[in-house]
Short mmCIF file of C-alpha atoms and ligand atoms in Angstrom, two decimals:
data_model
loop_
_atom_site.label_atom_id
_atom_site.label_comp_id
_atom_site.label_asym_id
_atom_site.label_seq_id
_atom_site.Cartn_x
_atom_site.Cartn_y
_atom_site.Cartn_z
CA MET A 19 0.00 0.00 0.00
CA ASN A 20 1.41 3.35 -1.12
CA ARG A 21 -0.22 5.78 1.29
CA ARG A 22 1.06 8.87 -0.43
CA ARG A 23 -0.31 7.75 -3.80
CA LEU A 24 -3.66 6.84 -2.26
CA ALA A 25 -3.96 10.22 -0.55
CA ALA A 26 -2.97 12.08 -3.73
CA THR A 27 -5.62 10.21 -5.75
CA ALA A 28 -8.30 10.71 -3.10
CA HIS A 29 -7.59 14.43 -2.86
CA ALA A 30 -7.60 14.79 -6.64
CA LEU A 31 -11.07 13.21 -6.74
CA VAL A 32 -12.45 15.99 -4.54
CA ALA A 33 -10.29 18.78 -5.97
CA GLU A 34 -11.75 22.27 -5.97
CA GLY A 35 -14.75 22.63 -8.24
CA LYS A 36 -15.01 18.95 -9.15
CA GLY A 37 -17.18 15.99 -8.34
CA LEU A 38 -17.76 12.49 -9.68
CA LEU A 39 -19.93 11.10 -12.43
CA ALA A 40 -21.41 7.78 -11.33
CA MET A 41 -22.12 5.76 -14.49
CA ASP A 42 -21.67 2.32 -12.96
CA GLU A 43 -25.17 0.94 -13.35
CA SER A 44 -25.01 -2.83 -13.58
CA THR A 45 -26.38 -4.30 -16.80
CA PRO A 46 -29.76 -5.18 -15.19
CA THR A 47 -30.09 -1.66 -13.70
CA CYS A 48 -29.06 0.02 -16.94
CA ASN A 49 -31.50 -2.15 -18.87
CA LYS A 50 -34.28 -1.25 -16.42
CA ARG A 51 -33.63 2.48 -16.98
CA PHE A 52 -33.45 1.95 -20.74
CA ALA A 53 -36.72 -0.01 -20.70
CA ALA A 54 -38.42 2.82 -18.78
CA ALA A 55 -37.21 5.27 -21.44
CA GLY A 56 -38.20 3.00 -24.34
CA ILE A 57 -34.57 2.35 -25.34
CA PRO A 58 -33.52 -1.13 -26.57
CA GLN A 59 -31.68 -3.09 -23.88
CA THR A 60 -28.67 -4.15 -25.96
CA VAL A 61 -24.92 -4.00 -25.57
CA ASP A 62 -24.78 -1.59 -28.53
CA ALA A 63 -27.27 0.79 -26.91
CA ARG A 64 -25.34 0.69 -23.64
CA ARG A 65 -22.11 1.37 -25.53
CA ALA A 66 -23.63 4.28 -27.46
CA TYR A 67 -25.01 5.83 -24.28
CA ARG A 68 -21.80 5.48 -22.30
CA GLU A 69 -19.79 6.78 -25.26
CA LEU A 70 -22.07 9.82 -25.31
CA LEU A 71 -21.35 10.40 -21.61
CA VAL A 72 -17.57 10.02 -21.69
CA THR A 73 -17.11 12.13 -24.83
CA THR A 74 -19.15 15.10 -23.59
CA PRO A 75 -17.02 18.17 -24.38
CA GLY A 76 -15.88 20.14 -21.34
CA LEU A 77 -16.87 17.46 -18.82
CA GLY A 78 -13.35 17.19 -17.38
CA ASP A 79 -13.57 20.77 -16.13
CA CYS A 80 -16.15 19.79 -13.50
CA ILE A 81 -15.75 16.02 -13.21
CA SER A 82 -12.72 14.48 -11.54
CA GLY A 83 -13.61 10.82 -11.89
CA ALA A 84 -16.15 8.51 -13.50
CA ILE A 85 -17.30 5.28 -11.84
CA LEU A 86 -17.65 2.56 -14.46
CA TYR A 87 -19.25 -0.88 -14.54
CA ASP A 88 -17.28 -3.98 -15.54
CA GLU A 89 -18.72 -3.95 -19.06
CA THR A 90 -17.64 -0.34 -19.67
CA ILE A 91 -14.10 -0.51 -18.28
CA ARG A 92 -13.29 -3.19 -20.87
CA GLN A 93 -15.30 -1.63 -23.69
CA GLN A 94 -14.25 0.25 -26.81
CA ASP A 95 -16.39 3.03 -28.24
CA SER A 96 -17.72 3.01 -31.79
CA HIS A 97 -14.33 4.28 -33.04
CA GLY A 98 -12.41 1.46 -31.41
CA VAL A 99 -11.08 3.67 -28.60
CA LEU A 100 -11.34 2.32 -25.06
CA MET A 101 -13.82 4.25 -22.90
CA VAL A 102 -11.05 4.45 -20.30
CA GLU A 103 -8.76 6.19 -22.81
CA ARG A 104 -11.50 8.68 -23.61
CA LEU A 105 -11.80 9.52 -19.93
CA VAL A 106 -8.08 9.86 -19.34
CA ALA A 107 -7.79 12.13 -22.41
CA ALA A 108 -10.53 14.31 -20.89
CA GLY A 109 -8.65 14.54 -17.58
CA ILE A 110 -11.16 12.26 -15.81
CA MET A 111 -9.95 9.39 -13.62
CA PRO A 112 -11.54 6.01 -14.31
CA GLY A 113 -13.00 4.12 -11.36
CA ILE A 114 -14.86 0.85 -11.02
CA LYS A 115 -17.83 -0.54 -9.12
CA VAL A 116 -16.65 -3.78 -7.55
CA ASP A 117 -19.54 -4.98 -5.41
CA THR A 118 -21.75 -7.64 -6.93
CA GLY A 119 -24.97 -6.26 -5.55
CA ALA A 120 -27.18 -6.22 -2.47
CA LYS A 121 -28.56 -9.69 -1.63
CA PRO A 122 -31.23 -10.65 0.93
CA LEU A 123 -29.77 -10.81 4.45
CA ALA A 124 -30.48 -14.19 6.01
CA LEU A 125 -33.10 -14.15 8.80
CA HIS A 126 -33.78 -10.43 8.21
CA PRO A 127 -36.71 -9.94 5.86
CA GLY A 128 -36.59 -6.65 3.97
CA GLU A 129 -32.88 -6.14 4.51
CA THR A 130 -29.82 -6.77 2.36
CA VAL A 131 -26.10 -7.27 2.62
CA THR A 132 -23.86 -6.35 -0.26
CA GLU A 133 -21.72 -9.14 -1.68
CA GLY A 134 -18.55 -9.27 -3.76
CA LEU A 135 -15.63 -9.95 -1.41
CA ASP A 136 -14.83 -13.41 -2.82
CA GLY A 137 -12.00 -13.08 -5.34
CA LEU A 138 -11.92 -9.30 -4.90
CA ARG A 139 -8.12 -9.14 -4.50
CA ASP A 140 -7.67 -10.66 -7.98
CA ARG A 141 -10.40 -8.54 -9.53
CA LEU A 142 -8.83 -5.38 -8.14
CA ALA A 143 -5.44 -6.33 -9.62
CA ASP A 144 -7.18 -6.84 -12.97
CA TYR A 145 -9.03 -3.51 -12.73
CA ALA A 146 -5.81 -1.69 -11.80
CA LEU A 147 -4.25 -3.02 -15.03
CA LEU A 148 -7.30 -1.78 -16.93
CA GLY A 149 -6.69 1.73 -15.53
CA ALA A 150 -8.94 1.96 -12.45
CA ARG A 151 -7.59 4.41 -9.88
CA PHE A 152 -10.48 4.10 -7.46
CA ALA A 153 -13.38 1.77 -6.71
CA LYS A 154 -16.89 1.84 -5.28
CA TRP A 155 -18.94 -0.45 -3.04
CA ARG A 156 -22.49 0.35 -1.97
CA GLY A 157 -24.11 -1.01 1.18
CA VAL A 158 -27.87 -0.52 1.35
CA ILE A 159 -29.79 0.23 4.54
CA ALA A 160 -33.59 0.32 4.43
CA LEU A 161 -35.71 2.16 7.00
CA GLY A 162 -39.04 0.77 8.14
CA GLN A 163 -40.87 -0.86 11.03
CA GLY A 164 -38.01 -2.17 13.20
CA LEU A 165 -35.47 -1.49 10.45
CA PRO A 166 -32.58 -1.19 10.17
CA SER A 167 -31.46 -4.07 12.37
CA MET A 168 -28.02 -4.08 13.96
CA ALA A 169 -27.39 -7.24 11.94
CA CYS A 170 -27.85 -5.32 8.71
CA ILE A 171 -25.80 -2.32 9.81
CA ARG A 172 -22.92 -4.44 11.07
CA ALA A 173 -22.85 -6.86 8.14
CA ASN A 174 -22.73 -4.01 5.63
CA ALA A 175 -20.22 -1.99 7.63
CA GLN A 176 -17.88 -4.95 7.91
CA ALA A 177 -18.11 -5.73 4.20
CA LEU A 178 -17.41 -2.08 3.35
CA ALA A 179 -14.34 -2.07 5.59
CA ARG A 180 -12.97 -5.33 4.19
CA TYR A 181 -13.51 -4.03 0.66
CA ALA A 182 -11.76 -0.75 1.55
CA ALA A 183 -8.74 -2.58 2.98
CA LEU A 184 -8.41 -4.73 -0.15
CA CYS A 185 -8.60 -1.61 -2.34
CA GLN A 186 -5.89 0.19 -0.40
CA GLU A 187 -3.67 -2.89 -0.52
CA ALA A 188 -3.93 -2.60 -4.34
CA ASP A 189 -3.32 1.21 -4.29
CA ILE A 190 -6.90 1.82 -5.37
CA VAL A 191 -8.85 4.48 -3.49
CA PRO A 192 -12.05 3.02 -2.01
CA ILE A 193 -15.26 4.99 -2.23
CA VAL A 194 -17.19 3.77 0.79
CA GLU A 195 -20.93 4.10 0.15
CA PRO A 196 -23.31 3.25 2.98
CA GLU A 197 -26.70 4.36 1.64
CA VAL A 198 -29.69 4.88 3.91
CA LEU A 199 -32.55 4.69 1.43
CA MET A 200 -35.11 7.46 0.86
CA THR A 201 -37.89 4.92 0.36
CA GLY A 202 -40.59 5.13 3.05
CA ASN A 203 -42.49 7.65 5.11
CA HIS A 204 -39.86 8.22 7.79
CA THR A 205 -39.01 11.66 9.09
CA LEU A 206 -35.77 13.55 8.67
CA ALA A 207 -34.98 12.93 12.36
CA ARG A 208 -35.30 9.19 11.84
CA CYS A 209 -33.06 9.31 8.77
CA GLN A 210 -30.55 11.32 10.79
CA ALA A 211 -30.54 8.77 13.63
CA ALA A 212 -30.15 5.82 11.25
CA THR A 213 -27.44 7.57 9.23
CA ALA A 214 -25.59 8.31 12.48
CA ASP A 215 -25.74 4.64 13.54
CA VAL A 216 -24.57 3.50 10.13
CA LEU A 217 -21.66 5.96 9.92
CA ALA A 218 -20.55 5.10 13.45
CA ALA A 219 -20.49 1.39 12.58
CA VAL A 220 -18.71 1.98 9.27
CA PHE A 221 -15.91 4.07 10.80
CA ASP A 222 -15.57 1.61 13.65
CA GLU A 223 -15.06 -1.24 11.16
CA LEU A 224 -12.72 0.85 8.97
CA ALA A 225 -10.55 1.51 12.03
CA THR A 226 -10.57 -2.17 12.95
CA GLN A 227 -9.38 -3.11 9.45
CA GLY A 228 -6.64 -0.44 9.53
CA VAL A 229 -7.95 1.53 6.55
CA ALA A 230 -6.14 4.86 5.97
CA LEU A 231 -8.71 7.65 6.17
CA ASP A 232 -6.81 10.10 3.95
CA GLY A 233 -6.91 7.51 1.17
CA LEU A 234 -10.69 7.04 1.09
CA ILE A 235 -13.79 8.93 0.01
CA LEU A 236 -17.07 8.59 1.89
CA LYS A 237 -20.18 8.52 -0.31
CA PRO A 238 -23.13 8.99 2.03
CA ASN A 239 -26.79 9.76 1.60
CA MET A 240 -28.01 13.24 2.45
CA VAL A 241 -30.18 13.30 5.58
CA LEU A 242 -33.70 13.58 4.15
CA ASP A 243 -37.34 12.89 4.91
CA GLY A 244 -38.61 9.68 3.34
CA LEU A 245 -40.11 10.07 -0.12
CA ASP A 246 -43.60 9.37 1.30
CA CYS A 247 -43.25 11.56 4.38
CA PRO A 248 -45.95 14.26 4.26
CA GLU A 249 -43.50 16.84 5.61
CA GLN A 250 -40.48 17.67 3.46
CA ALA A 251 -37.76 19.66 5.19
CA SER A 252 -36.41 22.89 3.74
CA LEU A 253 -33.05 23.03 1.99
CA GLU A 254 -31.55 24.66 5.08
CA SER A 255 -32.89 21.97 7.46
CA VAL A 256 -31.55 19.20 5.23
CA ALA A 257 -28.17 20.92 5.12
CA THR A 258 -28.07 21.46 8.90
CA ALA A 259 -29.07 17.88 9.71
CA THR A 260 -26.67 16.37 7.20
CA ILE A 261 -23.69 18.45 8.29
CA ALA A 262 -24.41 17.81 11.99
CA CYS A 263 -24.54 14.08 11.37
CA LEU A 264 -21.31 14.09 9.37
CA LEU A 265 -19.45 16.27 11.89
CA GLU A 266 -20.41 13.90 14.65
CA HIS A 267 -19.49 10.65 12.94
CA VAL A 268 -16.96 11.23 10.14
CA PRO A 269 -13.35 11.61 11.27
CA ALA A 270 -11.60 14.77 10.13
CA GLY A 271 -8.90 12.73 8.38
CA VAL A 272 -11.25 11.47 5.63
CA ALA A 273 -10.13 12.91 2.27
CA GLY A 274 -13.57 13.96 1.10
CA ILE A 275 -17.31 13.43 1.09
CA ALA A 276 -19.12 12.87 -2.20
CA PHE A 277 -22.90 12.53 -1.88
CA LEU A 278 -25.05 10.06 -3.76
CA SER A 279 -28.35 11.40 -5.08
CA GLY A 280 -30.51 8.43 -4.11
CA GLY A 281 -33.51 9.21 -6.32
CA GLN A 282 -33.84 12.96 -5.70
CA SER A 283 -34.62 15.10 -8.70
CA ALA A 284 -31.59 16.62 -10.40
CA GLU A 285 -32.58 20.14 -9.33
CA LEU A 286 -33.19 19.23 -5.69
CA ALA A 287 -29.90 17.38 -5.43
CA SER A 288 -28.05 20.47 -6.73
CA ALA A 289 -30.00 22.80 -4.44
CA ARG A 290 -29.34 20.68 -1.34
CA LEU A 291 -25.65 20.31 -2.14
CA ASN A 292 -25.56 24.07 -2.60
CA ALA A 293 -27.26 24.70 0.76
CA MET A 294 -24.68 22.50 2.47
CA ASN A 295 -21.80 24.35 0.90
CA ILE A 296 -23.32 27.68 1.92
CA GLN A 297 -23.54 26.47 5.52
CA ALA A 298 -20.01 25.11 5.28
CA GLN A 299 -18.78 28.61 4.42
CA TYR A 300 -20.47 30.12 7.45
CA ALA A 301 -19.66 27.35 9.90
CA TRP A 302 -17.83 28.75 12.92
CA GLN A 303 -15.08 26.35 12.09
CA GLN A 304 -14.29 25.20 8.54
CA LEU A 305 -15.46 21.69 7.73
CA PRO A 306 -12.55 19.27 7.66
CA TRP A 307 -13.54 17.73 4.31
CA PRO A 308 -14.84 19.06 0.96
CA LEU A 309 -18.51 18.26 0.27
CA VAL A 310 -18.88 17.27 -3.38
CA PHE A 311 -21.16 15.10 -5.53
CA SER A 312 -21.01 11.59 -6.92
CA PHE A 313 -24.42 11.48 -8.56
CA ALA A 314 -25.78 8.94 -11.02
CA ARG A 315 -29.48 9.60 -11.56
CA ALA A 316 -29.34 13.30 -10.59
CA ILE A 317 -26.67 14.01 -13.18
CA GLN A 318 -27.52 11.52 -15.95
CA GLN A 319 -31.31 11.36 -16.02
CA PRO A 320 -31.99 14.53 -18.06
CA ALA A 321 -29.41 13.39 -20.64
CA LEU A 322 -30.91 9.90 -20.80
CA ASP A 323 -34.42 11.30 -21.23
CA LEU A 324 -33.29 13.51 -24.12
CA TRP A 325 -31.17 10.90 -25.85
CA HIS A 326 -33.91 8.31 -26.09
CA GLY A 327 -31.60 5.92 -27.94
CA ASP A 328 -31.55 8.20 -31.00
CA ALA A 329 -28.17 9.34 -32.37
CA SER A 330 -29.69 12.57 -33.62
CA ASN A 331 -30.30 13.61 -29.99
CA ARG A 332 -26.72 12.98 -28.97
CA GLN A 333 -25.54 16.58 -28.79
CA GLU A 334 -28.63 17.73 -26.92
CA ALA A 335 -28.11 14.94 -24.40
CA GLN A 336 -24.45 15.88 -23.94
CA GLU A 337 -25.49 19.48 -23.37
CA ALA A 338 -27.91 18.31 -20.69
CA LEU A 339 -25.17 16.30 -18.97
CA LEU A 340 -22.75 19.22 -19.06
CA HIS A 341 -25.49 21.51 -17.80
CA ARG A 342 -26.01 19.35 -14.71
CA ALA A 343 -22.26 19.11 -14.18
CA LEU A 344 -22.06 22.93 -14.30
CA CYS A 345 -24.97 23.35 -11.87
CA ASN A 346 -23.31 20.97 -9.42
CA HIS A 347 -19.98 22.67 -9.95
CA ALA A 348 -21.61 25.96 -8.91
CA ALA A 349 -23.19 24.20 -5.89
CA LEU A 350 -19.73 23.31 -4.59
CA ARG A 351 -19.21 27.01 -3.82
CA GLY A 352 -22.78 27.68 -2.73
CA GLN A 353 -23.38 29.62 -5.96
CA TYR A 354 -26.04 27.45 -7.58
CA ASP A 355 -29.27 29.23 -8.23
CA ALA A 356 -32.52 27.86 -9.66
CA SER A 357 -32.26 30.47 -12.43
CA MET A 358 -29.28 28.50 -13.72
CA GLU A 359 -31.71 25.82 -14.79
CA ASP A 360 -32.62 28.07 -17.72
CA HIS A 361 -29.13 29.12 -18.66
CA VAL A 362 -25.65 28.71 -17.23
CA VAL A 363 -23.34 31.67 -17.74
CA PRO A 364 -19.84 30.23 -17.74
CA ASP A 365 -18.18 33.52 -16.75
CA ALA A 366 -20.30 33.57 -13.60
CA LEU A 367 -19.21 30.14 -12.50
CA PRO A 368 -17.40 30.06 -9.19
CA PHE A 369 -14.24 28.34 -10.33
CA ARG A 370 -14.47 29.69 -13.89
CA PRO A 371 -12.64 26.86 -15.68
CA ALA A 372 -10.72 28.38 -18.59
CA ARG A 373 -12.16 26.03 -21.20
CA LEU A 374 -15.73 26.73 -20.18
CA ALA A 375 -15.19 30.46 -20.32
CA ALA A 376 -14.27 30.30 -24.00
CA PRO A 377 -17.00 31.87 -26.15
CA GLY A 378 -19.03 29.45 -28.21
CA HIS A 379 -18.13 26.50 -26.04
CA PRO A 380 -20.22 23.55 -27.18
CA GLY A 381 -23.18 22.86 -24.98
CA LEU A 382 -23.64 26.34 -23.59
P1 13P B 29 -27.58 7.79 -7.38
O1 13P B 29 -26.90 9.13 -7.41
O2 13P B 29 -28.52 7.59 -8.53
O3 13P B 29 -28.17 7.49 -6.05
O4 13P B 29 -26.46 6.70 -7.61
C1 13P B 29 -25.38 6.71 -6.75
C2 13P B 29 -24.54 5.54 -6.98
O5 13P B 29 -24.08 4.95 -6.05
C3 13P B 29 -24.15 5.11 -8.28
O6 13P B 29 -22.76 4.80 -8.21
#
């Protein structure tokens, strides 16, 4: 394990003004989203869509890394160029999802434990040769009557920690993703309590396994009301609850925090990330870690809806992806505004990346 290399990679993933593009949907999940959008569920359609994503002009100005699925990290685009090479040329680090999915937890109806540890050392060595600099593993925690159980929290926390240790052994930065689901009618307070329990267990297991905190990224859920909760907290309340929970349970040494979107709309995810970064600026003491994004649905969905499997919509879809990346980029400085949904002015962007400021930049 090369600690310095791990820390350098982890810090580059949360570098100023940048976040991650999660495009690691497994084939069944990708097919499900394609089916919902009326797109054929074929390898060619998946290739065309992922090629569209990784070749979006200007993406590297706001995106530090892209999380890929096994199919994509080995795949060439329609011009015979590896997707990984496209990303590297755009200044985006390739990463890989390595868990094999959430499976029913024995004796605990309604709960899951994420699998994928068997053979992981060899798979990581293979992925490193294919260019992966970081990896992702998602543990899933459902809220409900009597849920989550300690069995579920501990099983997922231990798997996350064992995965993280194997990644660091291979000089691959682990993204540790314990997701408390939005599904249900629970309150924000209940989500906060469950998220606190989960984070406490995860960092306890990470310490037990000897995982280096400056060489990992935490990918948590935001603290939110359940989707079916009649009350929905304001942006400020979500930001306050989320930051309080993180400050209490995430050690200061962690390299960065990159939120998942979890099924929020694209606009809400940007607005909530923005509210957190506003509060971070006014906190009496600076937060010890950057708060960035690692969205899948909240950054891809508008592009997927526009593309519709039709090559003639490709540019429009790329513009939609870049638009979301720019909105989230602004949210990292607390400078996202709903008016940006109509038009993003590159000169007004907080970090003003040189390439985006060029007049006539495609997609703006
Ligand atoms: P969502 O942003 O859609 O929740 O996905 C996050 C994720 O883990 C994909 O890597």
